[in-house]
GROMACS .gro file of C-alpha atoms in nm:
model
  387
    1UNK     CA    1  -0.011   0.010  -0.018
    2UNK     CA    2   0.139   0.357  -0.087
    3UNK     CA    3   0.040   0.671   0.073
    4UNK     CA    4   0.193   1.025  -0.005
    5UNK     CA    5   0.092   1.243   0.341
    6UNK     CA    6   0.180   1.643   0.360
    7UNK     CA    7   0.237   1.819   0.712
    8UNK     CA    8   0.327   2.171   0.737
    9UNK     CA    9   0.340   2.243   1.095
   10UNK     CA   10   0.500   2.035   1.407
   11UNK     CA   11   0.075   1.958   1.501
   12UNK     CA   12   0.053   1.895   1.131
   13UNK     CA   13   0.335   1.685   1.195
   14UNK     CA   14   0.275   1.490   1.514
   15UNK     CA   15  -0.101   1.393   1.362
   16UNK     CA   16   0.126   1.234   1.002
   17UNK     CA   17   0.332   1.047   1.297
   18UNK     CA   18  -0.014   0.905   1.443
   19UNK     CA   19  -0.199   0.819   1.120
   20UNK     CA   20   0.094   0.637   0.996
   21UNK     CA   21   0.173   0.450   1.293
   22UNK     CA   22  -0.210   0.372   1.289
   23UNK     CA   23  -0.215   0.290   0.942
   24UNK     CA   24   0.093   0.052   0.913
   25UNK     CA   25  -0.071  -0.139   1.242
   26UNK     CA   26  -0.396  -0.187   1.064
   27UNK     CA   27  -0.392  -0.196   0.673
   28UNK     CA   28  -0.263  -0.592   0.691
   29UNK     CA   29   0.051  -0.518   0.423
   30UNK     CA   30   0.407  -0.315   0.410
   31UNK     CA   31   0.298   0.070   0.388
   32UNK     CA   32   0.537   0.265   0.215
   33UNK     CA   33   0.530   0.654   0.277
   34UNK     CA   34   0.645   0.938   0.042
   35UNK     CA   35   0.536   1.269   0.119
   36UNK     CA   36   0.621   1.615   0.302
   37UNK     CA   37   0.712   1.605   0.669
   38UNK     CA   38   0.909   1.692   0.997
   39UNK     CA   39   1.075   1.466   1.193
   40UNK     CA   40   0.818   1.299   1.400
   41UNK     CA   41   0.697   1.162   1.014
   42UNK     CA   42   1.022   1.055   0.897
   43UNK     CA   43   1.107   0.872   1.221
   44UNK     CA   44   0.752   0.683   1.124
   45UNK     CA   45   0.930   0.596   0.803
   46UNK     CA   46   0.868   0.905   0.574
   47UNK     CA   47   1.037   1.018   0.266
   48UNK     CA   48   1.029   1.373   0.258
   49UNK     CA   49   1.074   1.522  -0.077
   50UNK     CA   50   1.194   1.872   0.139
   51UNK     CA   51   1.167   2.008   0.434
   52UNK     CA   52   0.877   2.120   0.601
   53UNK     CA   53   0.955   2.401   0.729
   54UNK     CA   54   0.970   2.555   0.356
   55UNK     CA   55   0.575   2.565   0.366
   56UNK     CA   56   0.531   2.618   0.784
   57UNK     CA   57   0.416   3.006   0.691
   58UNK     CA   58   0.130   3.183   0.858
   59UNK     CA   59  -0.083   3.436   0.834
   60UNK     CA   60  -0.153   3.667   0.487
   61UNK     CA   61   0.148   3.879   0.518
   62UNK     CA   62   0.411   3.595   0.515
   63UNK     CA   63   0.154   3.418   0.291
   64UNK     CA   64   0.181   3.724   0.010
   65UNK     CA   65   0.538   3.770   0.077
   66UNK     CA   66   0.669   3.422   0.092
   67UNK     CA   67   0.369   3.324  -0.242
   68UNK     CA   68   0.625   3.264  -0.530
   69UNK     CA   69   0.857   2.999  -0.313
   70UNK     CA   70   0.557   2.837  -0.200
   71UNK     CA   71   0.354   2.831  -0.557
   72UNK     CA   72   0.665   2.627  -0.656
   73UNK     CA   73   0.625   2.355  -0.358
   74UNK     CA   74   0.298   2.326  -0.437
   75UNK     CA   75   0.349   2.286  -0.765
   76UNK     CA   76   0.648   2.036  -0.705
   77UNK     CA   77   0.458   1.818  -0.438
   78UNK     CA   78   0.165   1.797  -0.660
   79UNK     CA   79   0.375   1.686  -0.936
   80UNK     CA   80   0.538   1.420  -0.694
   81UNK     CA   81   0.209   1.287  -0.590
   82UNK     CA   82   0.072   1.230  -0.929
   83UNK     CA   83   0.402   1.096  -0.996
   84UNK     CA   84   0.407   0.834  -0.715
   85UNK     CA   85   0.026   0.737  -0.796
   86UNK     CA   86  -0.030   0.644  -0.425
   87UNK     CA   87  -0.338   0.447  -0.331
   88UNK     CA   88  -0.445   0.825  -0.107
   89UNK     CA   89  -0.316   1.110  -0.009
   90UNK     CA   90  -0.337   1.260   0.294
   91UNK     CA   91  -0.335   1.625   0.310
   92UNK     CA   92  -0.307   1.762   0.723
   93UNK     CA   93  -0.434   2.092   0.792
   94UNK     CA   94  -0.245   2.399   0.650
   95UNK     CA   95  -0.490   2.447   0.412
   96UNK     CA   96  -0.314   2.726   0.211
   97UNK     CA   97  -0.108   2.439   0.103
   98UNK     CA   98  -0.276   2.149   0.113
   99UNK     CA   99  -0.619   2.189  -0.018
  100UNK     CA  100  -0.425   2.381  -0.364
  101UNK     CA  101  -0.213   2.072  -0.385
  102UNK     CA  102  -0.576   1.867  -0.359
  103UNK     CA  103  -0.721   2.074  -0.651
  104UNK     CA  104  -0.425   1.988  -0.883
  105UNK     CA  105  -0.372   1.662  -0.807
  106UNK     CA  106  -0.793   1.627  -0.848
  107UNK     CA  107  -0.759   1.828  -1.193
  108UNK     CA  108  -0.476   1.589  -1.314
  109UNK     CA  109  -0.497   1.214  -1.151
  110UNK     CA  110  -0.849   1.222  -1.056
  111UNK     CA  111  -0.847   0.841  -0.978
  112UNK     CA  112  -0.629   0.920  -0.693
  113UNK     CA  113  -0.870   0.943  -0.359
  114UNK     CA  114  -0.786   1.243  -0.126
  115UNK     CA  115  -0.816   1.304   0.240
  116UNK     CA  116  -0.801   1.592   0.425
  117UNK     CA  117  -0.697   1.560   0.830
  118UNK     CA  118  -0.858   1.861   1.039
  119UNK     CA  119  -1.163   2.018   0.922
  120UNK     CA  120  -1.207   2.396   0.813
  121UNK     CA  121  -1.399   2.591   1.086
  122UNK     CA  122  -1.687   2.614   0.861
  123UNK     CA  123  -1.893   2.584   1.166
  124UNK     CA  124  -1.784   2.921   1.262
  125UNK     CA  125  -1.731   3.143   0.973
  126UNK     CA  126  -1.691   3.072   0.532
  127UNK     CA  127  -1.938   2.782   0.564
  128UNK     CA  128  -1.907   2.783   0.131
  129UNK     CA  129  -1.542   2.616   0.191
  130UNK     CA  130  -1.735   2.295   0.253
  131UNK     CA  131  -1.857   2.349  -0.062
  132UNK     CA  132  -1.542   2.444  -0.236
  133UNK     CA  133  -1.328   2.174  -0.092
  134UNK     CA  134  -1.585   1.900  -0.177
  135UNK     CA  135  -1.443   1.957  -0.547
  136UNK     CA  136  -1.148   1.782  -0.501
  137UNK     CA  137  -1.107   1.626  -0.110
  138UNK     CA  138  -1.297   1.252  -0.117
  139UNK     CA  139  -1.336   1.234   0.247
  140UNK     CA  140  -1.228   1.447   0.580
  141UNK     CA  141  -1.080   1.366   0.898
  142UNK     CA  142  -1.238   1.584   1.210
  143UNK     CA  143  -1.125   1.643   1.562
  144UNK     CA  144  -1.420   1.798   1.675
  145UNK     CA  145  -1.681   1.565   1.716
  146UNK     CA  146  -2.012   1.822   1.578
  147UNK     CA  147  -1.842   1.907   1.268
  148UNK     CA  148  -1.904   1.585   1.030
  149UNK     CA  149  -2.275   1.725   0.978
  150UNK     CA  150  -2.110   2.034   0.812
  151UNK     CA  151  -1.855   1.889   0.579
  152UNK     CA  152  -2.156   1.593   0.506
  153UNK     CA  153  -2.373   1.872   0.363
  154UNK     CA  154  -2.159   1.958   0.099
  155UNK     CA  155  -2.054   1.598   0.022
  156UNK     CA  156  -1.784   1.500   0.183
  157UNK     CA  157  -1.755   1.217   0.376
  158UNK     CA  158  -1.646   1.322   0.731
  159UNK     CA  159  -1.508   1.106   1.010
  160UNK     CA  160  -1.493   1.200   1.377
  161UNK     CA  161  -1.172   1.080   1.440
  162UNK     CA  162  -1.064   1.255   1.810
  163UNK     CA  163  -0.881   1.564   1.932
  164UNK     CA  164  -0.520   1.496   2.072
  165UNK     CA  165  -0.581   1.670   2.391
  166UNK     CA  166  -0.789   1.428   2.510
  167UNK     CA  167  -0.548   1.172   2.477
  168UNK     CA  168  -0.226   1.413   2.666
  169UNK     CA  169  -0.083   1.339   3.004
  170UNK     CA  170  -0.234   1.534   3.255
  171UNK     CA  171  -0.039   1.590   3.619
  172UNK     CA  172  -0.004   1.368   3.919
  173UNK     CA  173  -0.069   1.471   4.263
  174UNK     CA  174   0.317   1.411   4.321
  175UNK     CA  175   0.405   1.625   4.060
  176UNK     CA  176   0.107   1.929   4.089
  177UNK     CA  177   0.284   1.942   4.528
  178UNK     CA  178   0.658   2.011   4.360
  179UNK     CA  179   0.545   2.256   4.141
  180UNK     CA  180   0.384   2.421   4.460
  181UNK     CA  181   0.712   2.372   4.718
  182UNK     CA  182   0.942   2.489   4.404
  183UNK     CA  183   0.703   2.838   4.327
  184UNK     CA  184   0.628   2.881   4.751
  185UNK     CA  185   0.219   2.856   4.610
  186UNK     CA  186   0.186   2.680   4.988
  187UNK     CA  187  -0.217   2.563   5.005
  188UNK     CA  188  -0.327   2.878   4.856
  189UNK     CA  189  -0.556   2.922   4.573
  190UNK     CA  190  -0.403   2.918   4.215
  191UNK     CA  191  -0.523   3.159   3.909
  192UNK     CA  192  -0.386   3.050   3.574
  193UNK     CA  193  -0.307   3.348   3.388
  194UNK     CA  194  -0.285   3.317   2.991
  195UNK     CA  195  -0.279   3.599   2.770
  196UNK     CA  196  -0.218   3.427   2.459
  197UNK     CA  197   0.106   3.264   2.269
  198UNK     CA  198   0.127   3.580   1.986
  199UNK     CA  199   0.331   3.920   2.088
  200UNK     CA  200  -0.010   4.056   1.908
  201UNK     CA  201  -0.246   3.881   2.162
  202UNK     CA  202  -0.010   3.982   2.434
  203UNK     CA  203   0.017   4.339   2.369
  204UNK     CA  204  -0.383   4.331   2.365
  205UNK     CA  205  -0.482   4.147   2.629
  206UNK     CA  206  -0.202   4.172   2.878
  207UNK     CA  207  -0.320   4.514   2.992
  208UNK     CA  208  -0.678   4.421   3.009
  209UNK     CA  209  -0.567   4.065   3.217
  210UNK     CA  210  -0.365   4.323   3.409
  211UNK     CA  211  -0.663   4.547   3.581
  212UNK     CA  212  -0.883   4.213   3.584
  213UNK     CA  213  -0.584   4.063   3.822
  214UNK     CA  214  -0.602   4.377   4.016
  215UNK     CA  215  -0.965   4.350   4.072
  216UNK     CA  216  -0.974   4.006   4.170
  217UNK     CA  217  -0.672   4.047   4.415
  218UNK     CA  218  -0.886   4.342   4.577
  219UNK     CA  219  -1.173   4.048   4.652
  220UNK     CA  220  -0.958   3.750   4.705
  221UNK     CA  221  -0.580   3.864   4.848
  222UNK     CA  222  -0.525   3.471   4.878
  223UNK     CA  223  -0.515   3.369   4.530
  224UNK     CA  224  -0.198   3.372   4.358
  225UNK     CA  225  -0.127   3.381   3.987
  226UNK     CA  226   0.062   3.173   3.751
  227UNK     CA  227   0.165   3.281   3.402
  228UNK     CA  228   0.297   3.008   3.162
  229UNK     CA  229   0.419   3.168   2.903
  230UNK     CA  230   0.446   3.041   2.574
  231UNK     CA  231   0.806   3.070   2.454
  232UNK     CA  232   0.776   3.345   2.155
  233UNK     CA  233   0.609   3.583   2.420
  234UNK     CA  234   0.789   3.494   2.712
  235UNK     CA  235   1.016   3.769   2.772
  236UNK     CA  236   0.712   4.030   2.688
  237UNK     CA  237   0.519   3.876   2.959
  238UNK     CA  238   0.752   3.808   3.189
  239UNK     CA  239   0.765   4.214   3.234
  240UNK     CA  240   0.438   4.277   3.193
  241UNK     CA  241   0.402   4.031   3.515
  242UNK     CA  242   0.610   4.200   3.706
  243UNK     CA  243   0.306   4.552   3.719
  244UNK     CA  244   0.080   4.280   3.806
  245UNK     CA  245  -0.075   4.223   4.227
  246UNK     CA  246  -0.021   3.933   4.423
  247UNK     CA  247   0.342   3.856   4.332
  248UNK     CA  248   0.294   3.654   4.010
  249UNK     CA  249   0.480   3.383   3.918
  250UNK     CA  250   0.607   3.406   3.556
  251UNK     CA  251   0.692   3.017   3.392
  252UNK     CA  252   0.940   3.061   3.150
  253UNK     CA  253   1.013   2.782   2.893
  254UNK     CA  254   1.277   2.920   2.773
  255UNK     CA  255   1.455   2.870   3.160
  256UNK     CA  256   1.310   2.466   3.105
  257UNK     CA  257   1.433   2.290   2.829
  258UNK     CA  258   1.251   1.989   2.802
  259UNK     CA  259   1.114   1.984   3.113
  260UNK     CA  260   0.918   2.294   2.945
  261UNK     CA  261   0.608   2.053   2.883
  262UNK     CA  262   0.563   1.882   3.201
  263UNK     CA  263   0.588   2.229   3.432
  264UNK     CA  264   0.324   2.338   3.226
  265UNK     CA  265   0.106   2.010   3.266
  266UNK     CA  266   0.213   2.092   3.693
  267UNK     CA  267   0.096   2.467   3.680
  268UNK     CA  268  -0.254   2.378   3.497
  269UNK     CA  269  -0.304   2.069   3.777
  270UNK     CA  270  -0.253   2.253   4.018
  271UNK     CA  271  -0.488   2.602   3.926
  272UNK     CA  272  -0.788   2.624   4.080
  273UNK     CA  273  -0.949   2.840   3.802
  274UNK     CA  274  -0.785   3.000   3.442
  275UNK     CA  275  -0.800   3.343   3.268
  276UNK     CA  276  -0.749   3.217   2.892
  277UNK     CA  277  -0.750   3.381   2.588
  278UNK     CA  278  -0.965   3.217   2.324
  279UNK     CA  279  -0.819   2.931   2.160
  280UNK     CA  280  -0.772   2.562   2.154
  281UNK     CA  281  -0.565   2.652   2.515
  282UNK     CA  282  -0.988   2.623   2.635
  283UNK     CA  283  -0.947   2.248   2.579
  284UNK     CA  284  -0.583   2.173   2.762
  285UNK     CA  285  -0.746   2.335   3.050
  286UNK     CA  286  -1.061   2.164   3.009
  287UNK     CA  287  -0.835   1.843   3.020
  288UNK     CA  288  -0.633   1.934   3.299
  289UNK     CA  289  -0.982   1.952   3.475
  290UNK     CA  290  -0.934   2.324   3.528
  291UNK     CA  291  -1.243   2.581   3.529
  292UNK     CA  292  -1.179   2.873   3.328
  293UNK     CA  293  -1.266   3.248   3.171
  294UNK     CA  294  -1.202   3.298   2.828
  295UNK     CA  295  -1.153   3.678   2.741
  296UNK     CA  296  -1.017   3.814   2.361
  297UNK     CA  297  -1.004   4.114   2.183
  298UNK     CA  298  -0.878   4.227   1.863
  299UNK     CA  299  -0.845   4.559   1.629
  300UNK     CA  300  -1.150   4.761   1.553
  301UNK     CA  301  -1.164   4.642   1.194
  302UNK     CA  302  -1.125   4.296   1.236
  303UNK     CA  303  -1.409   4.372   1.572
  304UNK     CA  304  -1.595   4.428   1.289
  305UNK     CA  305  -1.548   4.163   1.003
  306UNK     CA  306  -1.535   3.850   1.243
  307UNK     CA  307  -1.848   3.938   1.405
  308UNK     CA  308  -2.032   3.941   1.057
  309UNK     CA  309  -1.934   3.650   0.977
  310UNK     CA  310  -1.942   3.449   1.324
  311UNK     CA  311  -2.205   3.165   1.283
  312UNK     CA  312  -2.214   3.109   1.670
  313UNK     CA  313  -2.285   3.283   1.958
  314UNK     CA  314  -1.999   3.153   2.161
  315UNK     CA  315  -1.618   3.086   2.056
  316UNK     CA  316  -1.513   2.888   2.332
  317UNK     CA  317  -1.480   2.502   2.235
  318UNK     CA  318  -1.567   2.399   2.542
  319UNK     CA  319  -1.867   2.532   2.519
  320UNK     CA  320  -1.948   2.389   2.173
  321UNK     CA  321  -1.797   2.054   2.235
  322UNK     CA  322  -1.997   2.010   2.574
  323UNK     CA  323  -2.333   2.178   2.387
  324UNK     CA  324  -2.339   2.406   2.715
  325UNK     CA  325  -2.249   2.794   2.757
  326UNK     CA  326  -2.083   2.685   3.129
  327UNK     CA  327  -1.745   2.891   3.008
  328UNK     CA  328  -1.806   3.248   3.033
  329UNK     CA  329  -1.651   3.449   2.768
  330UNK     CA  330  -1.590   3.802   2.681
  331UNK     CA  331  -1.508   3.839   2.308
  332UNK     CA  332  -1.436   4.211   2.146
  333UNK     CA  333  -1.579   4.502   2.327
  334UNK     CA  334  -1.727   4.279   2.623
  335UNK     CA  335  -1.336   4.203   2.669
  336UNK     CA  336  -1.333   4.472   2.985
  337UNK     CA  337  -1.164   4.415   3.349
  338UNK     CA  338  -1.505   4.542   3.502
  339UNK     CA  339  -1.705   4.223   3.346
  340UNK     CA  340  -1.403   3.937   3.329
  341UNK     CA  341  -1.300   3.977   3.724
  342UNK     CA  342  -1.665   3.935   3.877
  343UNK     CA  343  -1.664   3.641   3.650
  344UNK     CA  344  -1.366   3.459   3.752
  345UNK     CA  345  -1.449   3.509   4.103
  346UNK     CA  346  -1.750   3.346   4.067
  347UNK     CA  347  -1.614   3.031   3.871
  348UNK     CA  348  -1.360   3.034   4.141
  349UNK     CA  349  -1.659   3.010   4.389
  350UNK     CA  350  -1.872   2.771   4.228
  351UNK     CA  351  -1.703   2.581   4.002
  352UNK     CA  352  -1.949   2.234   3.986
  353UNK     CA  353  -2.160   2.304   3.666
  354UNK     CA  354  -1.829   2.395   3.458
  355UNK     CA  355  -1.662   2.078   3.606
  356UNK     CA  356  -1.913   1.891   3.438
  357UNK     CA  357  -1.909   2.044   3.129
  358UNK     CA  358  -1.521   1.971   3.113
  359UNK     CA  359  -1.530   1.591   3.159
  360UNK     CA  360  -1.848   1.605   2.938
  361UNK     CA  361  -1.582   1.757   2.648
  362UNK     CA  362  -1.327   1.501   2.696
  363UNK     CA  363  -1.593   1.206   2.673
  364UNK     CA  364  -1.681   1.312   2.399
  365UNK     CA  365  -1.324   1.415   2.197
  366UNK     CA  366  -1.275   1.045   2.228
  367UNK     CA  367  -1.043   0.991   2.605
  368UNK     CA  368  -1.169   0.633   2.664
  369UNK     CA  369  -1.229   0.370   2.366
  370UNK     CA  370  -0.994   0.373   2.073
  371UNK     CA  371  -0.700   0.582   2.002
  372UNK     CA  372  -0.691   0.851   1.762
  373UNK     CA  373  -0.415   0.672   1.567
  374UNK     CA  374  -0.646   0.376   1.533
  375UNK     CA  375  -0.945   0.612   1.468
  376UNK     CA  376  -0.805   0.819   1.181
  377UNK     CA  377  -0.630   0.480   1.039
  378UNK     CA  378  -0.934   0.280   1.041
  379UNK     CA  379  -1.169   0.601   0.836
  380UNK     CA  380  -0.910   0.551   0.597
  381UNK     CA  381  -0.907   0.245   0.498
  382UNK     CA  382  -1.256   0.210   0.565
  383UNK     CA  383  -1.277   0.477   0.248
  384UNK     CA  384  -1.008   0.306   0.028
  385UNK     CA  385  -1.241  -0.036   0.081
  386UNK     CA  386  -1.016  -0.202   0.260
  387UNK     CA  387  -1.141  -0.150   0.632
   0.00000   0.00000   0.00000
């Protein structure tokens, strides 16, 4: 069996490697892998035609400035697929690259089955993306359980295979105790502060979060603030947190090396509540069983555009997956300290309803039952008639 698989980011490299393991275990025959990937996929036997880093481009400005090189890699990859004549092409996330490759392959070799791994967020905005995909994608593997109906309505087979966060390890009692001891937290209640992983997010949310913490500290001076900084913004967060109340503890991953992930996991496990920017971090918090309040803001123009495009009344994945509105969120003009602080205190005092939603979320994301690798591989093989 021949599989051509592409990924362009570290998260896609992890998903691709997991799928490769699953296919090798379930195919019942030797499987060869060609494509584009990173070190994890190469460790699983991928013969990568060029470095994944060459197509790992984020943002419109970056894409436009690198468009000529990106376009050349798209053509090269599509031609490699056509020449290889695999049983299936699996493109993992990175739609700016993946779907352009898929379109060329469909036009020039329509007999090659095409699977895209990670459904686009058509449930939130731009639903017509599903219809466009239907012209050159046969099957989608979805990470969220509510996504298949949106893709199927456009005529694409869609299989929910689980979300990687549901199987990530969480901190045990010993790790949490060690974390509290190391950072001098004692038995004090702990609030995580997560202002984002991009400089633009931290610059916009940091001051709002700081003023929110001042209000919270006045009401609960016993509450300690812990800030697990993302690597790209650790310096900015460290500087900003110096003016925050309550002797905030900043976890700087640059100082920790390979221990950074474990330290972050312990921080999540030690927390009683979290104030977080909107994003997949809400699922990481849910996995740790940490109740939260979500807040996010953007520039005025982005507010207007996204406000008109948004199709849901919530952007927090825990709310969407659990089919509740248990996580308070303050988005755009609502992202104000005077609104966020009371919600954070309320969740800290009475987290029970949200804790039930977090538990439901993890169950629905595939915490139990077959692994994500097995589910994804089974879906691909079934689509090929080899299930």
